[in-house]
PDB file of C-alpha atoms and ligand atoms in Angstrom:
ATOM      1  CA  MET A 287      89.674 144.849 159.980  1.00 86.00           C
ATOM      2  CA  PRO A 288      89.762 141.041 160.140  1.00 92.00           C
ATOM      3  CA  ILE A 289      89.613 138.805 157.072  1.00 95.00           C
ATOM      4  CA  GLU A 290      86.123 137.323 157.104  1.00 97.00           C
ATOM      5  CA  GLN A 291      84.022 134.890 155.074  1.00 98.00           C
ATOM      6  CA  THR A 292      80.347 135.366 154.310  1.00 98.00           C
ATOM      7  CA  LEU A 293      77.606 133.363 152.602  1.00 98.00           C
ATOM      8  CA  ILE A 294      75.809 134.855 149.612  1.00 98.00           C
ATOM      9  CA  LEU A 295      72.836 133.244 147.895  1.00 99.00           C
ATOM     10  CA  ILE A 296      71.403 134.497 144.633  1.00 98.00           C
ATOM     11  CA  LYS A 297      67.770 133.867 145.481  1.00 98.00           C
ATOM     12  CA  PRO A 298      65.214 132.571 142.954  1.00 98.00           C
ATOM     13  CA  ASP A 299      64.037 136.076 141.989  1.00 98.00           C
ATOM     14  CA  GLY A 300      67.661 137.072 141.356  1.00 98.00           C
ATOM     15  CA  LEU A 301      68.222 134.039 139.122  1.00 98.00           C
ATOM     16  CA  HIS A 302      64.878 134.475 137.354  1.00 97.00           C
ATOM     17  CA  ARG A 303      65.586 138.155 136.633  1.00 97.00           C
ATOM     18  CA  LYS A 304      69.187 137.483 135.505  1.00 98.00           C
ATOM     19  CA  LEU A 305      70.811 139.540 138.278  1.00 98.00           C
ATOM     20  CA  THR A 306      73.637 137.082 139.019  1.00 98.00           C
ATOM     21  CA  GLY A 307      76.237 138.787 136.831  1.00 98.00           C
ATOM     22  CA  LEU A 308      75.419 142.232 138.154  1.00 98.00           C
ATOM     23  CA  THR A 309      75.734 141.001 141.741  1.00 98.00           C
ATOM     24  CA  ILE A 310      79.086 139.304 141.145  1.00 98.00           C
ATOM     25  CA  ASP A 311      80.348 142.423 139.342  1.00 98.00           C
ATOM     26  CA  ARG A 312      79.529 144.628 142.327  1.00 97.00           C
ATOM     27  CA  LEU A 313      81.211 142.231 144.746  1.00 97.00           C
ATOM     28  CA  ASP A 314      84.303 142.083 142.488  1.00 95.00           C
ATOM     29  CA  ASN A 315      84.466 145.863 142.351  1.00 95.00           C
ATOM     30  CA  ALA A 316      84.353 146.076 146.147  1.00 95.00           C
ATOM     31  CA  GLY A 317      87.609 144.099 146.240  1.00 94.00           C
ATOM     32  CA  LEU A 318      86.027 140.952 147.631  1.00 96.00           C
ATOM     33  CA  GLU A 319      87.113 137.512 146.519  1.00 97.00           C
ATOM     34  CA  MET A 320      84.876 134.561 145.621  1.00 98.00           C
ATOM     35  CA  VAL A 321      86.273 131.436 147.268  1.00 98.00           C
ATOM     36  CA  ALA A 322      83.408 128.984 146.609  1.00 98.00           C
ATOM     37  CA  ALA A 323      80.382 128.755 144.325  1.00 98.00           C
ATOM     38  CA  LYS A 324      77.813 126.124 143.336  1.00 98.00           C
ATOM     39  CA  MET A 325      74.228 125.714 142.197  1.00 98.00           C
ATOM     40  CA  VAL A 326      72.183 124.103 144.962  1.00 98.00           C
ATOM     41  CA  GLY A 327      68.765 122.455 144.859  1.00 98.00           C
ATOM     42  CA  VAL A 328      67.223 123.735 148.085  1.00 98.00           C
ATOM     43  CA  THR A 329      65.437 120.966 149.989  1.00 98.00           C
ATOM     44  CA  ALA A 330      62.759 121.840 152.523  1.00 98.00           C
ATOM     45  CA  GLU A 331      65.178 120.665 155.215  1.00 98.00           C
ATOM     46  CA  LEU A 332      67.973 122.982 154.055  1.00 98.00           C
ATOM     47  CA  ALA A 333      65.576 125.949 153.763  1.00 98.00           C
ATOM     48  CA  GLU A 334      64.234 125.316 157.263  1.00 98.00           C
ATOM     49  CA  LYS A 335      67.739 125.053 158.753  1.00 98.00           C
ATOM     50  CA  HIS A 336      68.864 128.211 156.953  1.00 98.00           C
ATOM     51  CA  TYR A 337      65.860 130.209 158.184  1.00 98.00           C
ATOM     52  CA  ALA A 338      65.502 128.571 161.630  1.00 98.00           C
ATOM     53  CA  GLU A 339      65.530 131.986 163.364  1.00 98.00           C
ATOM     54  CA  HIS A 340      62.319 132.959 161.544  1.00 98.00           C
ATOM     55  CA  VAL A 341      60.136 129.999 162.575  1.00 98.00           C
ATOM     56  CA  GLY A 342      56.747 131.254 163.767  1.00 98.00           C
ATOM     57  CA  LYS A 343      56.898 134.640 162.007  1.00 97.00           C
ATOM     58  CA  PRO A 344      53.944 135.516 159.757  1.00 96.00           C
ATOM     59  CA  PHE A 345      56.089 135.477 156.605  1.00 96.00           C
ATOM     60  CA  TYR A 346      57.829 132.166 157.424  1.00 97.00           C
ATOM     61  CA  ALA A 347      55.768 129.747 155.281  1.00 97.00           C
ATOM     62  CA  ASN A 348      56.102 131.936 152.191  1.00 97.00           C
ATOM     63  CA  LEU A 349      59.799 132.520 152.933  1.00 98.00           C
ATOM     64  CA  ILE A 350      60.434 128.768 152.695  1.00 98.00           C
ATOM     65  CA  LYS A 351      58.470 128.644 149.410  1.00 97.00           C
ATOM     66  CA  TYR A 352      60.342 131.697 148.110  1.00 98.00           C
ATOM     67  CA  ILE A 353      63.877 130.398 148.793  1.00 98.00           C
ATOM     68  CA  ARG A 354      62.857 127.066 147.169  1.00 98.00           C
ATOM     69  CA  GLY A 355      61.903 128.856 143.960  1.00 97.00           C
ATOM     70  CA  GLU A 356      58.216 128.069 144.191  1.00 96.00           C
ATOM     71  CA  PHE A 357      57.207 131.608 143.209  1.00 96.00           C
ATOM     72  CA  HIS A 358      59.603 131.765 140.256  1.00 95.00           C
ATOM     73  CA  GLY A 359      59.130 128.405 138.583  1.00 92.00           C
ATOM     74  CA  LEU A 360      62.773 127.420 138.921  1.00 90.00           C
ATOM     75  CA  ALA A 361      63.730 123.861 138.096  1.00 86.00           C
ATOM     76  CA  ASP A 362      65.199 121.839 140.951  1.00 92.00           C
ATOM     77  CA  HIS A 363      64.516 124.592 143.548  1.00 96.00           C
ATOM     78  CA  ARG A 364      67.835 126.104 142.598  1.00 97.00           C
ATOM     79  CA  VAL A 365      69.841 128.990 144.067  1.00 98.00           C
ATOM     80  CA  LEU A 366      73.461 130.010 143.472  1.00 98.00           C
ATOM     81  CA  ALA A 367      75.427 129.718 146.713  1.00 99.00           C
ATOM     82  CA  MET A 368      78.774 131.485 147.090  1.00 98.00           C
ATOM     83  CA  VAL A 369      81.326 132.220 149.774  1.00 98.00           C
ATOM     84  CA  TYR A 370      83.196 135.509 149.633  1.00 98.00           C
ATOM     85  CA  ARG A 371      86.263 136.400 151.629  1.00 97.00           C
ATOM     86  CA  GLY A 372      87.887 139.725 152.423  1.00 96.00           C
ATOM     87  CA  GLU A 373      88.570 142.381 155.018  1.00 96.00           C
ATOM     88  CA  GLY A 374      85.360 143.346 156.772  1.00 97.00           C
ATOM     89  CA  CYS A 375      83.571 141.250 154.152  1.00 98.00           C
ATOM     90  CA  ILE A 376      80.362 140.608 156.127  1.00 98.00           C
ATOM     91  CA  ALA A 377      79.468 144.287 156.605  1.00 98.00           C
ATOM     92  CA  LYS A 378      80.702 145.263 153.129  1.00 98.00           C
ATOM     93  CA  VAL A 379      78.434 142.724 151.446  1.00 98.00           C
ATOM     94  CA  ARG A 380      75.447 143.787 153.569  1.00 98.00           C
ATOM     95  CA  GLU A 381      76.108 147.401 152.496  1.00 98.00           C
ATOM     96  CA  ILE A 382      76.201 146.415 148.819  1.00 98.00           C
ATOM     97  CA  ALA A 383      73.056 144.279 149.273  1.00 98.00           C
ATOM     98  CA  GLY A 384      71.006 146.952 151.063  1.00 98.00           C
ATOM     99  CA  ALA A 385      68.325 146.693 153.742  1.00 98.00           C
ATOM    100  CA  THR A 386      66.099 143.614 154.079  1.00 98.00           C
ATOM    101  CA  ASN A 387      62.957 145.470 152.970  1.00 98.00           C
ATOM    102  CA  PRO A 388      63.552 146.598 149.363  1.00 98.00           C
ATOM    103  CA  GLU A 389      61.287 149.611 149.953  1.00 98.00           C
ATOM    104  CA  ALA A 390      63.609 150.755 152.750  1.00 98.00           C
ATOM    105  CA  ALA A 391      66.885 149.825 151.030  1.00 98.00           C
ATOM    106  CA  LYS A 392      69.021 152.736 149.798  1.00 98.00           C
ATOM    107  CA  PRO A 393      68.775 153.531 146.104  1.00 97.00           C
ATOM    108  CA  GLY A 394      71.794 152.077 144.341  1.00 97.00           C
ATOM    109  CA  THR A 395      72.041 149.011 146.557  1.00 98.00           C
ATOM    110  CA  ILE A 396      71.098 145.720 144.906  1.00 98.00           C
ATOM    111  CA  ARG A 397      67.931 145.356 146.952  1.00 98.00           C
ATOM    112  CA  GLY A 398      67.097 149.065 146.613  1.00 98.00           C
ATOM    113  CA  SER A 399      67.453 148.928 142.836  1.00 98.00           C
ATOM    114  CA  PHE A 400      66.057 145.507 142.047  1.00 98.00           C
ATOM    115  CA  GLY A 401      64.115 144.137 145.038  1.00 98.00           C
ATOM    116  CA  ARG A 402      60.367 144.328 145.342  1.00 98.00           C
ATOM    117  CA  VAL A 403      57.617 143.787 147.867  1.00 98.00           C
ATOM    118  CA  THR A 404      54.868 141.675 146.328  1.00 95.00           C
ATOM    119  CA  THR A 405      51.201 142.506 146.731  1.00 92.00           C
ATOM    120  CA  ALA A 406      51.065 139.558 149.159  1.00 91.00           C
ATOM    121  CA  GLY A 407      53.693 141.312 151.318  1.00 93.00           C
ATOM    122  CA  GLN A 408      56.594 139.011 150.479  1.00 94.00           C
ATOM    123  CA  PHE A 409      60.020 140.666 150.322  1.00 98.00           C
ATOM    124  CA  GLU A 410      61.770 139.495 147.143  1.00 98.00           C
ATOM    125  CA  ASN A 411      65.204 140.952 147.706  1.00 98.00           C
ATOM    126  CA  VAL A 412      67.434 139.215 145.142  1.00 98.00           C
ATOM    127  CA  LEU A 413      70.142 137.895 147.437  1.00 98.00           C
ATOM    128  CA  HIS A 414      70.908 136.569 150.879  1.00 99.00           C
ATOM    129  CA  ALA A 415      73.995 137.833 152.701  1.00 98.00           C
ATOM    130  CA  SER A 416      75.028 136.699 156.183  1.00 98.00           C
ATOM    131  CA  ALA A 417      74.165 139.355 158.773  1.00 98.00           C
ATOM    132  CA  ASN A 418      77.022 138.921 161.281  1.00 98.00           C
ATOM    133  CA  ALA A 419      80.001 136.721 162.161  1.00 98.00           C
ATOM    134  CA  ALA A 420      77.946 134.096 164.011  1.00 98.00           C
ATOM    135  CA  ASP A 421      75.410 133.795 161.166  1.00 98.00           C
ATOM    136  CA  ALA A 422      78.211 133.684 158.584  1.00 98.00           C
ATOM    137  CA  ALA A 423      80.029 130.816 160.321  1.00 98.00           C
ATOM    138  CA  ARG A 424      76.799 128.842 160.743  1.00 98.00           C
ATOM    139  CA  GLU A 425      75.576 129.483 157.195  1.00 98.00           C
ATOM    140  CA  VAL A 426      78.888 128.772 155.427  1.00 98.00           C
ATOM    141  CA  ALA A 427      79.060 125.441 157.284  1.00 98.00           C
ATOM    142  CA  LEU A 428      75.420 124.670 156.426  1.00 98.00           C
ATOM    143  CA  TRP A 429      75.803 125.239 152.665  1.00 99.00           C
ATOM    144  CA  PHE A 430      79.410 124.143 151.995  1.00 98.00           C
ATOM    145  CA  ARG A 431      81.740 121.330 152.965  1.00 97.00           C
ATOM    146  CA  ASN A 432      85.334 122.254 153.825  1.00 89.00           C
ATOM    147  CA  GLY A 433      86.849 120.881 150.621  1.00 96.00           C
ATOM    148  CA  GLU A 434      84.537 123.069 148.503  1.00 98.00           C
ATOM    149  CA  ILE A 435      86.023 126.315 149.810  1.00 98.00           C
ATOM    150  CA  LEU A 436      89.426 127.488 148.586  1.00 97.00           C
ATOM    151  CA  PRO A 437      91.977 127.564 151.389  1.00 95.00           C
TER     152      PRO A 437
HETATM  153  P1  LIG B  26      68.156 139.495 155.824  1.00 78.84           P
HETATM  154  O1  LIG B  26      67.920 138.613 154.604  1.00 78.84           O
HETATM  155  O2  LIG B  26      68.415 140.929 155.434  1.00 78.84           O
HETATM  156  O3  LIG B  26      69.210 138.951 156.768  1.00 78.84           O
HETATM  157  P2  LIG B  26      66.137 138.585 157.727  1.00 78.84           P
HETATM  158  O4  LIG B  26      65.489 139.446 158.758  1.00 78.84           O
HETATM  159  O5  LIG B  26      67.131 137.568 158.188  1.00 78.84           O
HETATM  160  O6  LIG B  26      66.767 139.547 156.623  1.00 78.84           O
HETATM  161  O7  LIG B  26      64.955 137.859 156.931  1.00 78.84           O
HETATM  162  C1  LIG B  26      65.237 136.788 156.047  1.00 78.84           C
HETATM  163  C2  LIG B  26      64.412 136.953 154.789  1.00 78.84           C
HETATM  164  O8  LIG B  26      63.023 136.856 155.119  1.00 78.84           O
HETATM  165  C3  LIG B  26      64.516 138.328 154.119  1.00 78.84           C
HETATM  166  O9  LIG B  26      65.646 138.445 153.268  1.00 78.84           O
HETATM  167  C4  LIG B  26      63.219 138.418 153.362  1.00 78.84           C
HETATM  168  O10 LIG B  26      63.276 137.648 152.151  1.00 78.84           O
HETATM  169  C5  LIG B  26      62.248 137.748 154.326  1.00 78.84           C
HETATM  170  N1  LIG B  26      61.599 138.717 155.227  1.00 78.84           N
HETATM  171  C6  LIG B  26      62.137 139.291 156.336  1.00 78.84           C
HETATM  172  N2  LIG B  26      61.274 140.111 156.947  1.00 78.84           N
HETATM  173  C7  LIG B  26      60.138 140.047 156.218  1.00 78.84           C
HETATM  174  C8  LIG B  26      58.848 140.692 156.342  1.00 78.84           C
HETATM  175  O11 LIG B  26      58.576 141.470 157.264  1.00 78.84           O
HETATM  176  N3  LIG B  26      57.939 140.390 155.375  1.00 78.84           N
HETATM  177  C9  LIG B  26      58.193 139.525 154.360  1.00 78.84           C
HETATM  178  N4  LIG B  26      59.372 138.906 154.204  1.00 78.84           N
HETATM  179  C10 LIG B  26      60.333 139.168 155.111  1.00 78.84           C
HETATM  180 MG1  LIG B  27      69.214 137.331 158.029  1.00 78.84          MG
END
């Protein structure tokens, strides 16, 4: 398996519910290595670039509010952004994260254990993890500059 990099975001619900440590612990125990990390204030522009593929979907407007912390009262619209590196890292992190819809995610995955679907139909699923190699390359470049990632 190739050595890959992937983008992980601890979303506002994950920060609000203090699930950062648990998430990092699970990634550590899967043998994956953190090679970059920073708190980021998510501007509307960054949120819209990150979620460009979802423009026009019924959940899009709330998705932009969600990733900017507007449902969780977070100061500065913050998320924790990280890059992980390792063999087959992209698929491994998706497996640890679980399916997009927390109701469908396997028990024991982060989303399956801790995600929720709100009464308004919003998926609050704790973390973002790049879905494939093309997304990972685009997303890592969107959130981090070269010098911020360990060589
Ligand atoms: P992913 O985060 O597992 O890659 P995507 O399909 O890329 O899933 O969707 C991005 C984010 O948009 C999801 O993590 C979730 O927060 C939200 N989302 C996706 N599909 C729905 C939906 O059908 N209803 C509400 N929110 C959704
Ligand atoms: Mg996605």
